[in-house]
PDB file of C-alpha atoms in Angstrom:
ATOM      1  CA  ASP X   1     163.307  99.875  80.524  1.00 58.00           C
ATOM      2  CA  ASN X   2     161.702  97.948  83.357  1.00 54.00           C
ATOM      3  CA  LYS X   3     161.163 101.233  85.211  1.00 52.00           C
ATOM      4  CA  ASP X   4     159.512 102.812  82.158  1.00 58.00           C
ATOM      5  CA  ALA X   5     157.293  99.738  81.684  1.00 55.00           C
ATOM      6  CA  SER X   6     156.305  99.847  85.354  1.00 62.00           C
ATOM      7  CA  THR X   7     155.434 103.532  85.084  1.00 64.00           C
ATOM      8  CA  THR X   8     153.402 102.888  81.934  1.00 62.00           C
ATOM      9  CA  ASN X   9     151.509 100.014  83.568  1.00 65.00           C
ATOM     10  CA  SER X  10     150.778 102.169  86.605  1.00 69.00           C
ATOM     11  CA  LYS X  11     149.428 104.951  84.391  1.00 71.00           C
ATOM     12  CA  ASN X  12     147.368 102.458  82.402  1.00 70.00           C
ATOM     13  CA  SER X  13     145.897 101.043  85.609  1.00 73.00           C
ATOM     14  CA  GLU X  14     145.088 104.551  86.816  1.00 76.00           C
ATOM     15  CA  ILE X  15     143.378 105.427  83.526  1.00 72.00           C
ATOM     16  CA  LEU X  16     141.427 102.143  83.571  1.00 74.00           C
ATOM     17  CA  GLU X  17     140.297 102.793  87.143  1.00 76.00           C
ATOM     18  CA  GLN X  18     139.182 106.314  86.262  1.00 75.00           C
ATOM     19  CA  LEU X  19     137.323 105.000  83.218  1.00 73.00           C
ATOM     20  CA  THR X  20     135.656 102.267  85.298  1.00 71.00           C
ATOM     21  CA  ASN X  21     134.560 104.789  87.938  1.00 73.00           C
ATOM     22  CA  CYS X  22     133.209 107.067  85.234  1.00 70.00           C
ATOM     23  CA  VAL X  23     131.227 104.287  83.579  1.00 62.00           C
ATOM     24  CA  GLN X  24     129.907 103.002  86.911  1.00 69.00           C
ATOM     25  CA  SER X  25     128.841 106.498  87.901  1.00 70.00           C
ATOM     26  CA  GLY X  26     127.058 106.970  84.574  1.00 68.00           C
ATOM     27  CA  ILE X  27     125.321 103.591  84.784  1.00 68.00           C
ATOM     28  CA  ALA X  28     124.229 104.254  88.374  1.00 64.00           C
ATOM     29  CA  ALA X  29     122.747 107.586  87.339  1.00 69.00           C
ATOM     30  CA  GLU X  30     120.917 105.966  84.415  1.00 66.00           C
ATOM     31  CA  ILE X  31     119.556 103.182  86.650  1.00 63.00           C
ATOM     32  CA  GLU X  32     118.344 105.748  89.165  1.00 69.00           C
ATOM     33  CA  ARG X  33     116.608 107.740  86.418  1.00 70.00           C
ATOM     34  CA  ALA X  34     115.053 104.555  85.025  1.00 60.00           C
ATOM     35  CA  ASN X  35     113.767 103.547  88.466  1.00 61.00           C
ATOM     36  CA  GLU X  36     112.265 106.991  88.963  1.00 68.00           C
ATOM     37  CA  GLU X  37     110.561 106.746  85.573  1.00 59.00           C
ATOM     38  CA  ILE X  38     109.195 103.268  86.370  1.00 57.00           C
ATOM     39  CA  ALA X  39     107.868 104.493  89.729  1.00 59.00           C
ATOM     40  CA  PHE X  40     106.309 107.534  88.059  1.00 54.00           C
ATOM     41  CA  GLN X  41     104.598 105.428  85.387  1.00 58.00           C
ATOM     42  CA  ALA X  42     103.386 102.941  88.021  1.00 58.00           C
ATOM     43  CA  THR X  43     101.816 105.804  89.968  1.00 60.00           C
ATOM     44  CA  ILE X  44     100.046 107.055  86.832  1.00 53.00           C
ATOM     45  CA  ARG X  45      98.828 103.508  86.047  1.00 58.00           C
ATOM     46  CA  GLU X  46      97.472 103.055  89.555  1.00 60.00           C
ATOM     47  CA  ASP X  47      95.769 106.478  89.516  1.00 61.00           C
ATOM     48  CA  MET X  48      94.138 105.714  86.160  1.00 57.00           C
ATOM     49  CA  ALA X  49      93.019 102.295  87.408  1.00 54.00           C
ATOM     50  CA  ASP X  50      91.502 103.936  90.476  1.00 61.00           C
ATOM     51  CA  HIS X  51      89.526 106.413  88.327  1.00 59.00           C
ATOM     52  CA  TRP X  52      88.266 103.666  86.000  1.00 60.00           C
ATOM     53  CA  GLU X  53      87.250 101.307  88.819  1.00 65.00           C
ATOM     54  CA  ASN X  54      83.756 102.709  89.357  1.00 67.00           C
ATOM     55  CA  TYR X  55      83.091 103.150  85.636  1.00 69.00           C
ATOM     56  CA  THR X  56      83.924  99.551  84.780  1.00 80.00           C
ATOM     57  CA  CYS X  57      82.004  98.165  87.754  1.00 85.00           C
ATOM     58  CA  ALA X  58      78.951 100.239  86.783  1.00 83.00           C
ATOM     59  CA  ASP X  59      78.985  98.999  83.175  1.00 86.00           C
ATOM     60  CA  ASP X  60      77.115  95.711  83.369  1.00 86.00           C
ATOM     61  CA  THR X  61      77.446  95.262  79.593  1.00 88.00           C
ATOM     62  CA  LEU X  62      81.220  94.931  79.940  1.00 91.00           C
ATOM     63  CA  ASN X  63      82.228  91.357  79.185  1.00 93.00           C
ATOM     64  CA  THR X  64      85.181  89.364  80.431  1.00 95.00           C
ATOM     65  CA  THR X  65      88.524  90.573  79.088  1.00 95.00           C
ATOM     66  CA  GLU X  66      89.801  88.648  76.079  1.00 96.00           C
ATOM     67  CA  ALA X  67      92.325  85.989  77.080  1.00 97.00           C
ATOM     68  CA  LYS X  68      95.978  86.089  76.047  1.00 96.00           C
ATOM     69  CA  ARG X  69      95.664  82.386  75.192  1.00 97.00           C
ATOM     70  CA  THR X  70      93.512  79.368  75.993  1.00 98.00           C
ATOM     71  CA  GLU X  71      94.433  75.837  76.993  1.00 98.00           C
ATOM     72  CA  THR X  72      92.736  72.855  78.619  1.00 98.00           C
ATOM     73  CA  TRP X  73      93.046  71.162  81.984  1.00 98.00           C
ATOM     74  CA  ARG X  74      91.203  67.889  82.543  1.00 97.00           C
ATOM     75  CA  GLY X  75      88.949  68.748  79.625  1.00 97.00           C
ATOM     76  CA  LYS X  76      88.077  72.172  81.045  1.00 98.00           C
ATOM     77  CA  LYS X  77      88.741  75.366  79.103  1.00 98.00           C
ATOM     78  CA  VAL X  78      91.364  77.581  80.754  1.00 98.00           C
ATOM     79  CA  SER X  79      91.680  81.228  79.714  1.00 98.00           C
ATOM     80  CA  VAL X  80      95.040  82.747  80.598  1.00 98.00           C
ATOM     81  CA  MET X  81      94.583  86.461  81.223  1.00 97.00           C
ATOM     82  CA  ILE X  82      97.964  87.341  82.712  1.00 96.00           C
ATOM     83  CA  ASP X  83     101.067  85.147  82.754  1.00 97.00           C
ATOM     84  CA  ARG X  84     103.866  87.047  84.477  1.00 96.00           C
ATOM     85  CA  PRO X  85     106.435  85.372  86.753  1.00 96.00           C
ATOM     86  CA  ALA X  86     104.851  86.776  89.926  1.00 97.00           C
ATOM     87  CA  SER X  87     101.337  87.476  88.626  1.00 97.00           C
ATOM     88  CA  LYS X  88      99.118  84.871  86.985  1.00 98.00           C
ATOM     89  CA  ILE X  89      95.371  85.192  86.348  1.00 98.00           C
ATOM     90  CA  HIS X  90      93.324  82.343  84.840  1.00 98.00           C
ATOM     91  CA  THR X  91      89.668  81.479  84.455  1.00 98.00           C
ATOM     92  CA  VAL X  92      88.550  77.835  84.343  1.00 98.00           C
ATOM     93  CA  GLU X  93      85.129  76.901  82.988  1.00 98.00           C
ATOM     94  CA  ASN X  94      82.961  74.264  84.703  1.00 98.00           C
ATOM     95  CA  PHE X  95      85.395  74.009  87.588  1.00 98.00           C
ATOM     96  CA  LEU X  96      82.808  72.845  90.109  1.00 98.00           C
ATOM     97  CA  THR X  97      79.372  71.239  90.008  1.00 98.00           C
ATOM     98  CA  GLU X  98      75.885  72.144  91.179  1.00 98.00           C
ATOM     99  CA  ASP X  99      76.030  69.372  93.794  1.00 98.00           C
ATOM    100  CA  GLU X 100      79.331  70.670  95.173  1.00 98.00           C
ATOM    101  CA  CYS X 101      77.912  74.193  95.384  1.00 98.00           C
ATOM    102  CA  LYS X 102      74.889  72.923  97.285  1.00 98.00           C
ATOM    103  CA  ALA X 103      77.073  70.962  99.692  1.00 97.00           C
ATOM    104  CA  VAL X 104      79.107  74.070 100.511  1.00 97.00           C
ATOM    105  CA  GLU X 105      76.008  76.271 100.862  1.00 96.00           C
ATOM    106  CA  ASP X 106      74.313  73.773 103.170  1.00 96.00           C
ATOM    107  CA  ALA X 107      77.408  73.584 105.364  1.00 96.00           C
ATOM    108  CA  ALA X 108      77.673  77.393 105.476  1.00 95.00           C
ATOM    109  CA  LYS X 109      74.020  78.207 106.161  1.00 94.00           C
ATOM    110  CA  PRO X 110      73.990  77.822 109.975  1.00 94.00           C
ATOM    111  CA  ILE X 111      77.291  79.657 110.525  1.00 93.00           C
ATOM    112  CA  LEU X 112      77.146  82.645 108.121  1.00 91.00           C
ATOM    113  CA  HIS X 113      78.367  85.897 109.680  1.00 90.00           C
ATOM    114  CA  ASP X 114      79.524  89.351 108.612  1.00 87.00           C
ATOM    115  CA  ALA X 115      82.764  89.283 106.642  1.00 79.00           C
ATOM    116  CA  THR X 116      85.870  90.934 108.091  1.00 73.00           C
ATOM    117  CA  VAL X 117      89.130  92.407 106.774  1.00 62.00           C
ATOM    118  CA  ALA X 118      92.649  92.634 108.204  1.00 60.00           C
ATOM    119  CA  ASP X 119      93.000  95.606 110.548  1.00 53.00           C
ATOM    120  CA  GLY X 120      96.672  96.340 109.856  1.00 59.00           C
ATOM    121  CA  SER X 121      97.869  95.282 113.294  1.00 61.00           C
ATOM    122  CA  GLY X 122      97.552  91.510 113.047  1.00 59.00           C
ATOM    123  CA  GLY X 123      93.830  91.129 113.697  1.00 61.00           C
ATOM    124  CA  SER X 124      90.628  91.664 111.721  1.00 64.00           C
ATOM    125  CA  HIS X 125      87.462  93.753 111.923  1.00 61.00           C
ATOM    126  CA  LYS X 126      84.272  94.616 110.048  1.00 69.00           C
ATOM    127  CA  SER X 127      84.610  97.300 107.406  1.00 63.00           C
ATOM    128  CA  ASP X 128      82.489  99.101 104.800  1.00 67.00           C
ATOM    129  CA  SER X 129      85.206  98.149 102.294  1.00 62.00           C
ATOM    130  CA  ARG X 130      83.900  94.586 102.447  1.00 71.00           C
ATOM    131  CA  LYS X 131      80.177  93.996 102.786  1.00 77.00           C
ATOM    132  CA  ALA X 132      79.197  90.326 102.599  1.00 83.00           C
ATOM    133  CA  LYS X 133      78.380  87.240 104.634  1.00 89.00           C
ATOM    134  CA  GLN X 134      80.895  84.438 105.031  1.00 93.00           C
ATOM    135  CA  ALA X 135      81.454  81.081 106.684  1.00 94.00           C
ATOM    136  CA  GLY X 136      84.535  78.907 106.947  1.00 95.00           C
ATOM    137  CA  ILE X 137      83.917  75.329 105.848  1.00 96.00           C
ATOM    138  CA  LYS X 138      86.113  72.618 107.303  1.00 95.00           C
ATOM    139  CA  VAL X 139      87.036  69.881 104.830  1.00 97.00           C
ATOM    140  CA  HIS X 140      86.550  66.345 106.122  1.00 96.00           C
ATOM    141  CA  TRP X 141      89.513  64.721 104.436  1.00 97.00           C
ATOM    142  CA  ASP X 142      88.755  61.438 106.196  1.00 96.00           C
ATOM    143  CA  LYS X 143      85.632  61.219 104.012  1.00 97.00           C
ATOM    144  CA  GLU X 144      87.403  61.913 100.706  1.00 97.00           C
ATOM    145  CA  ALA X 145      87.618  58.229  99.776  1.00 96.00           C
ATOM    146  CA  ASP X 146      83.870  57.939 100.360  1.00 97.00           C
ATOM    147  CA  GLY X 147      83.146  60.628  97.771  1.00 96.00           C
ATOM    148  CA  ASP X 148      82.523  63.570 100.102  1.00 98.00           C
ATOM    149  CA  LEU X 149      81.582  66.463  97.790  1.00 98.00           C
ATOM    150  CA  ILE X 150      83.428  69.189  99.671  1.00 98.00           C
ATOM    151  CA  ALA X 151      86.597  67.089  99.941  1.00 98.00           C
ATOM    152  CA  ARG X 152      86.346  66.288  96.230  1.00 98.00           C
ATOM    153  CA  LEU X 153      86.107  69.988  95.375  1.00 98.00           C
ATOM    154  CA  SER X 154      88.948  70.936  97.682  1.00 98.00           C
ATOM    155  CA  ARG X 155      91.214  68.257  96.175  1.00 98.00           C
ATOM    156  CA  ARG X 156      90.507  69.714  92.724  1.00 98.00           C
ATOM    157  CA  VAL X 157      91.570  73.139  93.992  1.00 98.00           C
ATOM    158  CA  TYR X 158      94.977  71.881  95.146  1.00 98.00           C
ATOM    159  CA  ASP X 159      95.408  69.850  91.982  1.00 98.00           C
ATOM    160  CA  TYR X 160      94.963  72.973  89.879  1.00 98.00           C
ATOM    161  CA  VAL X 161      97.293  75.042  92.043  1.00 98.00           C
ATOM    162  CA  ASN X 162      99.960  72.347  91.681  1.00 98.00           C
ATOM    163  CA  HIS X 163      99.293  72.227  87.935  1.00 98.00           C
ATOM    164  CA  VAL X 164     100.248  75.911  87.678  1.00 98.00           C
ATOM    165  CA  LEU X 165     102.865  76.293  90.420  1.00 98.00           C
ATOM    166  CA  PRO X 166     105.809  73.978  91.273  1.00 97.00           C
ATOM    167  CA  PHE X 167     105.324  73.821  95.035  1.00 97.00           C
ATOM    168  CA  ASP X 168     103.510  70.483  95.550  1.00 96.00           C
ATOM    169  CA  ILE X 169     101.008  72.108  97.898  1.00 96.00           C
ATOM    170  CA  MET X 170      99.290  69.779 100.373  1.00 95.00           C
ATOM    171  CA  GLU X 171      96.036  70.310 102.256  1.00 96.00           C
ATOM    172  CA  ASP X 172      97.651  70.062 105.704  1.00 95.00           C
ATOM    173  CA  GLY X 173      97.517  73.351 107.616  1.00 96.00           C
ATOM    174  CA  GLN X 174      95.647  75.254 104.898  1.00 97.00           C
ATOM    175  CA  GLU X 175      92.789  77.664 105.533  1.00 96.00           C
ATOM    176  CA  ASP X 176      89.211  76.422 105.469  1.00 96.00           C
ATOM    177  CA  LEU X 177      87.202  76.758 102.295  1.00 97.00           C
ATOM    178  CA  MET X 178      85.279  80.011 102.555  1.00 96.00           C
ATOM    179  CA  SER X 179      81.653  80.398 101.486  1.00 96.00           C
ATOM    180  CA  ILE X 180      80.995  84.074 100.723  1.00 94.00           C
ATOM    181  CA  GLN X 181      77.609  85.528  99.838  1.00 93.00           C
ATOM    182  CA  TYR X 182      76.741  88.986  98.492  1.00 92.00           C
ATOM    183  CA  PHE X 183      73.150  90.225  98.275  1.00 92.00           C
ATOM    184  CA  GLY X 184      71.820  92.835  95.848  1.00 92.00           C
ATOM    185  CA  ARG X 185      69.343  95.391  97.178  1.00 92.00           C
ATOM    186  CA  GLY X 186      68.726  97.446  94.041  1.00 92.00           C
ATOM    187  CA  PRO X 187      70.438 100.374  92.289  1.00 90.00           C
ATOM    188  CA  GLU X 188      69.426 102.888  94.988  1.00 90.00           C
ATOM    189  CA  ASP X 189      71.424 101.106  97.699  1.00 89.00           C
ATOM    190  CA  GLU X 190      74.122 103.532  98.857  1.00 87.00           C
ATOM    191  CA  LYS X 191      76.206 100.803 100.536  1.00 89.00           C
ATOM    192  CA  PRO X 192      75.896  97.723  98.323  1.00 88.00           C
ATOM    193  CA  ASP X 193      77.562  94.418  99.066  1.00 88.00           C
ATOM    194  CA  ARG X 194      81.016  94.554  97.492  1.00 88.00           C
ATOM    195  CA  TYR X 195      84.724  94.150  98.193  1.00 85.00           C
ATOM    196  CA  MET X 196      86.902  97.197  97.547  1.00 87.00           C
ATOM    197  CA  PRO X 197      90.346  96.840  95.834  1.00 88.00           C
ATOM    198  CA  HIS X 198      92.720  94.752  97.909  1.00 90.00           C
ATOM    199  CA  CYS X 199      95.433  92.107  97.721  1.00 93.00           C
ATOM    200  CA  ASP X 200      94.919  88.643  99.203  1.00 93.00           C
ATOM    201  CA  GLY X 201      98.593  88.382 100.129  1.00 92.00           C
ATOM    202  CA  ASP X 202     101.532  90.770 100.006  1.00 91.00           C
ATOM    203  CA  CYS X 203     101.691  92.640  96.686  1.00 90.00           C
ATOM    204  CA  ASN X 204     104.680  94.877  97.335  1.00 90.00           C
ATOM    205  CA  GLY X 205     107.325  93.057  95.295  1.00 93.00           C
ATOM    206  CA  MET X 206     109.143  91.973  98.452  1.00 94.00           C
ATOM    207  CA  LEU X 207     110.373  88.493  99.372  1.00 95.00           C
ATOM    208  CA  PHE X 208     107.731  85.931 100.345  1.00 95.00           C
ATOM    209  CA  LYS X 209     107.227  85.323 104.058  1.00 93.00           C
ATOM    210  CA  PRO X 210     106.823  81.583 104.828  1.00 93.00           C
ATOM    211  CA  GLY X 211     103.344  80.574 105.919  1.00 94.00           C
ATOM    212  CA  ASN X 212     101.609  83.338 103.989  1.00 95.00           C
ATOM    213  CA  ARG X 213      99.131  83.283 101.114  1.00 96.00           C
ATOM    214  CA  MET X 214     100.492  83.032  97.604  1.00 97.00           C
ATOM    215  CA  ALA X 215      97.487  81.997  95.463  1.00 98.00           C
ATOM    216  CA  THR X 216      93.690  82.243  95.436  1.00 98.00           C
ATOM    217  CA  ILE X 217      90.906  80.458  93.625  1.00 98.00           C
ATOM    218  CA  VAL X 218      87.387  81.945  93.510  1.00 98.00           C
ATOM    219  CA  MET X 219      84.563  79.648  92.379  1.00 98.00           C
ATOM    220  CA  TYR X 220      81.170  81.014  91.313  1.00 98.00           C
ATOM    221  CA  CYS X 221      78.125  79.034  92.480  1.00 98.00           C
ATOM    222  CA  GLU X 222      75.420  81.633  91.940  1.00 97.00           C
ATOM    223  CA  ILE X 223      75.797  84.765  89.844  1.00 96.00           C
ATOM    224  CA  PRO X 224      73.817  87.997  90.259  1.00 95.00           C
ATOM    225  CA  LYS X 225      71.506  89.500  87.673  1.00 95.00           C
ATOM    226  CA  VAL X 226      73.404  92.794  87.790  1.00 95.00           C
ATOM    227  CA  GLY X 227      76.917  93.479  89.097  1.00 93.00           C
ATOM    228  CA  GLY X 228      79.369  91.261  90.925  1.00 94.00           C
ATOM    229  CA  ALA X 229      82.260  91.209  88.460  1.00 95.00           C
ATOM    230  CA  THR X 230      85.808  90.530  89.644  1.00 95.00           C
ATOM    231  CA  ARG X 231      88.184  93.280  88.524  1.00 94.00           C
ATOM    232  CA  PHE X 232      91.993  93.335  88.535  1.00 95.00           C
ATOM    233  CA  ARG X 233      92.326  97.057  87.971  1.00 91.00           C
ATOM    234  CA  ASN X 234      96.136  97.301  87.668  1.00 91.00           C
ATOM    235  CA  SER X 235      96.147  94.552  85.020  1.00 92.00           C
ATOM    236  CA  ASN X 236      93.008  95.874  83.289  1.00 91.00           C
ATOM    237  CA  VAL X 237      91.425  92.429  83.595  1.00 95.00           C
ATOM    238  CA  HIS X 238      87.646  92.323  84.044  1.00 95.00           C
ATOM    239  CA  ILE X 239      85.956  89.006  84.783  1.00 96.00           C
ATOM    240  CA  LYS X 240      82.191  88.743  84.541  1.00 96.00           C
ATOM    241  CA  PRO X 241      81.147  85.835  86.771  1.00 95.00           C
ATOM    242  CA  LYS X 242      80.034  82.657  85.058  1.00 97.00           C
ATOM    243  CA  GLN X 243      78.206  79.973  87.013  1.00 98.00           C
ATOM    244  CA  TYR X 244      80.386  77.013  88.056  1.00 98.00           C
ATOM    245  CA  ALA X 245      83.520  78.674  86.627  1.00 98.00           C
ATOM    246  CA  ALA X 246      86.564  79.671  88.685  1.00 98.00           C
ATOM    247  CA  THR X 247      89.081  82.488  88.706  1.00 98.00           C
ATOM    248  CA  PHE X 248      92.595  81.486  89.774  1.00 98.00           C
ATOM    249  CA  PHE X 249      95.367  83.955  90.502  1.00 98.00           C
ATOM    250  CA  SER X 250      98.807  83.595  92.049  1.00 98.00           C
ATOM    251  CA  TYR X 251     101.034  86.345  93.376  1.00 98.00           C
ATOM    252  CA  ILE X 252     104.480  84.818  93.840  1.00 98.00           C
ATOM    253  CA  ASP X 253     107.459  84.277  91.547  1.00 97.00           C
ATOM    254  CA  SER X 254     108.369  80.619  92.083  1.00 97.00           C
ATOM    255  CA  GLU X 255     112.012  81.224  91.096  1.00 97.00           C
ATOM    256  CA  THR X 256     112.903  84.443  92.937  1.00 97.00           C
ATOM    257  CA  MET X 257     110.264  83.965  95.676  1.00 97.00           C
ATOM    258  CA  LYS X 258     109.357  87.632  95.324  1.00 97.00           C
ATOM    259  CA  MET X 259     105.737  88.708  95.554  1.00 97.00           C
ATOM    260  CA  ASP X 260     103.538  90.344  92.958  1.00 96.00           C
ATOM    261  CA  ASP X 261     103.883  94.116  92.639  1.00 93.00           C
ATOM    262  CA  GLY X 262     100.188  94.991  92.486  1.00 93.00           C
ATOM    263  CA  PHE X 263      99.016  93.282  89.295  1.00 94.00           C
ATOM    264  CA  THR X 264      96.740  90.898  91.240  1.00 96.00           C
ATOM    265  CA  GLU X 265      95.151  93.602  93.362  1.00 94.00           C
ATOM    266  CA  HIS X 266      91.449  93.054  92.753  1.00 93.00           C
ATOM    267  CA  SER X 267      87.935  93.990  93.772  1.00 92.00           C
ATOM    268  CA  GLY X 268      84.486  92.487  93.854  1.00 92.00           C
ATOM    269  CA  CYS X 269      82.194  94.957  92.065  1.00 92.00           C
ATOM    270  CA  PRO X 270      78.934  95.885  93.830  1.00 92.00           C
ATOM    271  CA  VAL X 271      76.127  93.354  93.589  1.00 94.00           C
ATOM    272  CA  VAL X 272      73.099  95.367  92.457  1.00 94.00           C
ATOM    273  CA  GLU X 273      70.421  92.768  91.752  1.00 95.00           C
ATOM    274  CA  GLY X 274      70.306  89.105  92.678  1.00 96.00           C
ATOM    275  CA  GLU X 275      72.790  87.123  94.757  1.00 95.00           C
ATOM    276  CA  LYS X 276      76.430  86.258  94.264  1.00 96.00           C
ATOM    277  CA  LYS X 277      77.558  83.101  96.033  1.00 96.00           C
ATOM    278  CA  ILE X 278      81.181  82.100  95.745  1.00 97.00           C
ATOM    279  CA  VAL X 279      83.546  79.583  97.285  1.00 97.00           C
ATOM    280  CA  THR X 280      87.069  80.853  97.897  1.00 97.00           C
ATOM    281  CA  GLN X 281      90.265  79.049  98.813  1.00 98.00           C
ATOM    282  CA  TRP X 282      93.267  81.082  99.878  1.00 97.00           C
ATOM    283  CA  VAL X 283      96.351  78.924  99.413  1.00 98.00           C
ATOM    284  CA  ARG X 284      99.407  79.226 101.616  1.00 97.00           C
ATOM    285  CA  LEU X 285     103.007  78.073 101.254  1.00 97.00           C
ATOM    286  CA  GLY X 286     104.939  76.861 104.285  1.00 95.00           C
ATOM    287  CA  VAL X 287     102.062  75.587 106.420  1.00 96.00           C
ATOM    288  CA  ASP X 288     101.582  72.040 107.703  1.00 94.00           C
ATOM    289  CA  LYS X 289      99.978  70.164 110.602  1.00 93.00           C
ATOM    290  CA  GLU X 290     102.509  71.593 113.064  1.00 94.00           C
ATOM    291  CA  ASN X 291     102.311  75.128 111.607  1.00 92.00           C
ATOM    292  CA  PRO X 292      98.707  75.646 110.454  1.00 94.00           C
ATOM    293  CA  TRP X 293      97.359  78.812 108.871  1.00 93.00           C
ATOM    294  CA  ASN X 294      95.838  80.079 112.125  1.00 90.00           C
ATOM    295  CA  SER X 295      99.212  80.086 113.856  1.00 91.00           C
ATOM    296  CA  PHE X 296      99.947  83.231 111.800  1.00 88.00           C
ATOM    297  CA  ASN X 297      98.332  86.633 112.344  1.00 84.00           C
ATOM    298  CA  THR X 298      96.961  88.781 109.494  1.00 76.00           C
ATOM    299  CA  LEU X 299     100.388  90.422 109.113  1.00 78.00           C
ATOM    300  CA  GLY X 300     101.809  87.006 108.241  1.00 79.00           C
ATOM    301  CA  ILE X 301     103.764  86.702 111.498  1.00 83.00           C
ATOM    302  CA  LYS X 302     103.537  83.639 113.750  1.00 84.00           C
ATOM    303  CA  TYR X 303     101.765  84.507 116.976  1.00 82.00           C
ATOM    304  CA  THR X 304     104.614  82.967 118.983  1.00 78.00           C
ATOM    305  CA  ASP X 305     107.131  85.178 117.161  1.00 75.00           C
ATOM    306  CA  ALA X 306     104.949  88.282 117.564  1.00 68.00           C
ATOM    307  CA  GLU X 307     104.773  87.708 121.330  1.00 69.00           C
ATOM    308  CA  ASN X 308     108.576  87.643 121.531  1.00 68.00           C
ATOM    309  CA  GLN X 309     109.060  90.874 119.595  1.00 61.00           C
TER     310      GLN X 309
END
């Protein structure tokens, strides 16, 4: 009897193993098919977004996309456009003041230069994909208690970032505030000031690399008569600039620490008439006084580490 029971148990175990292997094989095949379908649909979405980019930028009657919901922060209206774990897009009305805009513009005026983009090898260069003037503005934190306008604005930026994300970001080691100016030269201009679709940080769905960018806030000081919208083409979010408002977007999942998968890729539509003057803060995670933002190259690798590779 014991021998028969042992034989039966062995057969049962063999059948269970075969069944498990069969199920696992079937599930693996289904997961592979699902991943292929997701990749296929993502490619179609990106192709469609690419085709619609020029149409939406050219339509100056197109208003800001309707928000998913609205809330308030310090009495300011916040419109939540996208609220995914690794992709958040908000607009905040009356985020900065006329005086703060003037303080930034005055500081930028003597040091404005042609804007650059990352060159793919750790450096940066000028490119037709980004036509604008820019200037980095150092924040004098030692004057914050005295009411320095730029320090006051910068503190508000970090306060909002920490309101949305659970990282307790500090100002130490962060990039300078950036004053960026686009100039319209009329509808016949073949190379208008604009910024072609791009991501501010990694947007490949991979794990976050310490010291890199993970959020951005764009503040509008002067808006053009025609053009200059901010467009998140893969999320179908169109933001028509509004004076003294801000657009915030983050591209990291605070739980998994994985990056956005393209939903915060964005562009600055061509400025056709008038001027667009913005203040931008790129926010990094993992920087401090000992490891400031400029100790990393544009690939997100510390220069000291790159030299040893």
